[in-house]
Each structure stands twice: as structure tokens, then as C-alpha cells.
XYZ file of C-alpha atoms in Angstrom:
226
model
C 4.310 -35.081 -6.402
C 5.549 -36.875 -3.488
C 2.933 -37.485 -2.200
C 1.228 -38.148 -5.811
C 3.749 -41.036 -6.211
C 4.119 -42.387 -3.368
C 2.980 -41.188 0.208
C -0.678 -41.744 -1.176
C -0.572 -45.472 -1.793
C 1.480 -45.892 1.773
C -0.947 -44.298 3.440
C -3.877 -45.870 1.347
C -2.513 -49.675 2.591
C -2.084 -48.540 6.540
C -5.190 -46.757 6.595
C -7.325 -49.724 5.222
C -5.623 -52.442 6.959
C -6.839 -50.361 10.669
C -9.646 -49.933 9.009
C -10.506 -53.620 7.705
C -9.173 -54.292 11.971
C -11.175 -51.858 13.599
C -14.686 -52.449 11.829
C -14.057 -56.151 11.485
C -17.238 -56.479 14.054
C -19.392 -54.433 11.599
C -18.485 -56.751 8.457
C -19.542 -60.137 11.036
C -23.219 -58.225 12.370
C -23.375 -57.141 7.957
C -22.714 -60.319 6.988
C -25.540 -62.702 9.493
C -27.667 -59.575 8.329
C -27.532 -59.973 4.670
C -27.492 -63.652 4.643
C -30.266 -63.786 7.080
C -33.191 -61.316 5.233
C -32.227 -62.786 1.226
C -31.047 -65.373 -0.708
C -27.946 -64.797 -2.383
C -23.608 -64.619 -1.121
C -22.784 -62.066 0.826
C -20.571 -60.273 -1.080
C -21.414 -58.696 -5.156
C -18.515 -58.636 -7.097
C -18.491 -56.127 -10.613
C -16.020 -55.735 -12.936
C -14.782 -52.458 -12.995
C -12.376 -49.974 -14.569
C -9.385 -49.790 -12.725
C -5.789 -47.417 -13.319
C -5.151 -47.026 -16.914
C -8.285 -48.537 -17.590
C -7.260 -52.397 -16.109
C -9.972 -54.344 -15.289
C -10.639 -55.425 -11.358
C -13.697 -56.628 -9.249
C -15.029 -54.410 -7.309
C -16.378 -55.965 -3.605
C -19.554 -54.543 -2.000
C -22.223 -55.911 0.142
C -24.792 -57.214 -1.646
C -27.797 -54.976 -1.475
C -30.300 -56.224 -4.645
C -31.544 -59.712 -5.463
C -29.837 -62.037 -7.774
C -31.911 -61.596 -10.478
C -30.767 -58.131 -11.184
C -29.924 -57.900 -14.373
C -26.023 -57.835 -14.324
C -23.319 -55.232 -15.336
C -26.282 -52.640 -15.703
C -25.744 -49.273 -13.437
C -28.632 -48.862 -10.848
C -29.798 -45.597 -12.533
C -30.229 -47.104 -15.899
C -32.759 -49.920 -14.404
C -36.416 -49.209 -15.196
C -37.432 -49.972 -11.478
C -34.387 -50.478 -9.136
C -35.965 -50.338 -6.042
C -37.945 -53.783 -6.491
C -34.887 -55.305 -6.703
C -33.225 -53.930 -3.644
C -33.173 -56.204 -0.548
C -34.611 -55.122 2.962
C -30.942 -54.357 4.427
C -30.199 -53.089 1.301
C -31.946 -49.845 0.680
C -30.435 -49.018 4.682
C -26.354 -49.959 3.409
C -27.318 -48.144 -0.321
C -28.000 -45.285 2.055
C -26.001 -45.198 4.521
C -22.929 -46.444 2.049
C -22.502 -49.466 4.303
C -22.144 -51.721 1.272
C -18.730 -50.108 0.215
C -17.136 -51.033 3.128
C -15.836 -54.570 1.384
C -13.774 -52.052 -0.952
C -11.525 -51.719 2.113
C -9.939 -55.035 0.643
C -9.208 -52.987 -2.977
C -7.525 -50.298 -1.869
C -5.230 -52.556 0.514
C -4.636 -54.844 -2.668
C -3.994 -52.048 -4.749
C -7.236 -52.198 -7.490
C -8.207 -48.505 -5.622
C -7.333 -46.002 -3.741
C -9.257 -44.058 -0.738
C -9.618 -41.120 -2.390
C -10.078 -41.123 -6.485
C -12.953 -41.246 -9.414
C -15.438 -43.442 -8.939
C -14.568 -46.761 -11.031
C -17.011 -47.090 -13.329
C -18.580 -49.870 -15.153
C -16.415 -52.038 -17.758
C -19.303 -51.376 -20.471
C -19.703 -47.339 -19.179
C -18.211 -46.104 -22.573
C -19.816 -43.197 -22.041
C -17.408 -42.406 -18.800
C -14.661 -43.913 -19.868
C -14.439 -41.596 -22.741
C -15.055 -38.565 -21.306
C -12.306 -39.087 -18.306
C -9.937 -39.460 -21.234
C -10.414 -36.271 -21.890
C -9.085 -35.283 -18.094
C -6.910 -37.820 -18.064
C -8.650 -39.547 -15.204
C -8.248 -43.043 -16.124
C -4.833 -42.509 -15.397
C -4.741 -42.876 -11.330
C -6.576 -45.261 -9.076
C -10.160 -44.985 -8.957
C -11.182 -44.534 -5.233
C -13.692 -44.963 -2.591
C -14.658 -41.478 -2.765
C -13.876 -38.440 -4.611
C -14.926 -34.985 -6.270
C -17.782 -36.091 -8.096
C -18.796 -37.891 -5.392
C -19.461 -35.092 -2.732
C -20.930 -32.936 -5.717
C -23.604 -34.506 -6.994
C -22.909 -38.464 -6.555
C -25.640 -39.791 -8.815
C -27.506 -36.697 -9.349
C -25.010 -35.638 -11.630
C -24.671 -35.991 -15.612
C -21.197 -37.893 -17.258
C -19.947 -34.645 -18.410
C -20.101 -32.958 -15.459
C -18.619 -36.238 -13.247
C -16.073 -36.563 -16.084
C -14.873 -32.953 -15.495
C -15.023 -32.855 -11.244
C -12.655 -36.151 -11.843
C -10.608 -34.696 -14.195
C -9.976 -31.383 -11.311
C -9.494 -33.720 -8.853
C -6.501 -35.404 -11.013
C -5.095 -31.948 -11.940
C -4.668 -31.727 -7.638
C -3.779 -34.704 -5.610
C -2.527 -32.841 -2.589
C -2.692 -34.480 1.120
C -5.054 -31.511 2.520
C -6.958 -32.008 -0.590
C -7.558 -35.548 0.070
C -7.928 -34.822 3.634
C -10.884 -32.201 3.056
C -12.509 -34.702 0.385
C -12.789 -37.558 3.336
C -14.594 -34.720 5.782
C -16.786 -33.460 2.785
C -17.366 -37.241 1.988
C -18.444 -38.150 5.799
C -21.056 -35.220 5.913
C -22.329 -36.514 2.439
C -23.076 -39.531 3.805
C -24.587 -38.934 6.905
C -27.108 -36.094 4.885
C -28.009 -39.247 2.137
C -26.543 -36.548 -0.743
C -26.809 -37.299 -4.029
C -28.431 -40.928 -3.750
C -30.995 -41.305 -6.431
C -32.218 -44.341 -7.300
C -33.300 -44.467 -10.905
C -32.600 -42.265 -13.946
C -29.301 -40.388 -13.841
C -29.791 -37.398 -11.809
C -29.993 -33.675 -13.456
C -30.045 -31.268 -11.053
C -32.162 -28.095 -12.401
C -31.759 -27.614 -16.001
C -28.198 -28.667 -17.506
C -26.819 -24.757 -18.394
C -27.439 -23.979 -14.449
C -25.584 -27.228 -13.373
C -22.756 -26.735 -15.253
C -22.229 -23.554 -14.351
C -22.511 -24.364 -10.460
C -19.700 -27.070 -11.073
C -17.172 -24.021 -12.773
C -17.860 -22.593 -9.232
C -17.003 -25.490 -7.910
C -14.210 -26.370 -9.606
C -12.614 -22.629 -9.000
C -13.550 -22.492 -5.489
C -11.487 -26.236 -5.868
C -8.875 -25.842 -7.673
C -5.261 -24.369 -6.510
C -2.165 -22.954 -7.919
C 0.385 -25.794 -9.810
C 2.784 -24.819 -7.017
C 0.703 -25.164 -4.524
C -1.075 -28.696 -5.632
C 3.516 -29.838 -6.409
C 4.296 -28.644 -2.837
C 2.625 -31.262 -0.572
């Protein structure tokens, strides 16, 4: 409980600050490339749902053209590929477009690990997360759902993963999720432009998610010990 309510936030601030300083050269290079390869701003801001369903503006490197429909999840676009900029495809596959969220983490909008922040109008996902108290914590740069399927997960399964994380927040779990995220980014796991992915059939996916959750879950005593 001490980690969840105190240490986690302190570590987020320290890690985000260090990462911003260490990666400042990369920020500059990517900003120049984005500006030189497409019209529009370097950063993309979008209204997202934060802790306790408050709103904040998430920061990303812009990967899509300025004429892309606003406040529409990529998977709901008819042909998302036509909106992606030349450098945007690379940024999305490597998740480098997410780097500016280090600033969101530093100021307290987000955490390093937590449920990914929903769009303000994704009422289906927000409602599902309410069932698991997953809207009561800071959204994260990465999370259990991210490393368990990302774009391929249907909303009910994604919300269940988010709830499983909320019930088991510990330093060890956060550290392991960060390591899994690095592996997923390297392999480009779960990145799917267009269509909320359906991994095999719904029954098979639900059964798979149950097995992963059982493996991920810890006893209440273990969860509270860190």
C-alpha cells in the first residue's frame, strides 16, 4: 500500500525527469524530422480521461496528417493508413510517438505504468473500466493490457486486464510490466492500424485472458507487502 499511494508517484517523477534529460537529443532530432516531412505542429494534443475520470491533454509526437478526423480512435478510421505521415509509421511501430508523455507523467497527469488513457468519448471503454475500478488510478504510458495484446484486444477484455492491474499494484509488477513493454516494442506486438483487433475467436481470447490473469495475479498479502 505504501508503494501504491506514495512511492510509485515519487518514482514516476524521478524517472520521467531523468528520461527527459537523457533523451533530449532524441526529442530534438524527431522534432526536426517531423517538421521537415509534413505540414503541421510537432506535437499532437488530445483530450483523454485521467484519474477519477478527470480530463487532461495527452502529448504525442504527431504521426498523422492535420486533416485526420479529430477525436476518433485510429481503429475506427475507415482507412487509417492514408492519414499516417511518412515518419509517422515508424514512430508508431517503435512507440517513439509516445515519448512526449514523459511530460504528462512528470506533471502528474499520468503514471509510467497504468491503464492506457481512454479518449474522452470512448464511453464503452470508460464504462467497462468502472466495473473494475480502473478509472480510479492514473493512466499509464504502458500497462498490463498493452503488453497482453494492445490494439488487438476487444474492449471488455482490455478493461479486465486493466482491472487486474489495479488490484495488484506493486513495485515488482510494475517493473516486470516495464520489461515486458520493452520486449513488445522491439517485436511490435499488438500494433494494428484499423479495426479493433479480434485475436482468433472471442471464446478463445476470453479463455486466454483468464489464463494470463491467473498467472499475473498475486495474493492480497503479496500485493500489499511492497
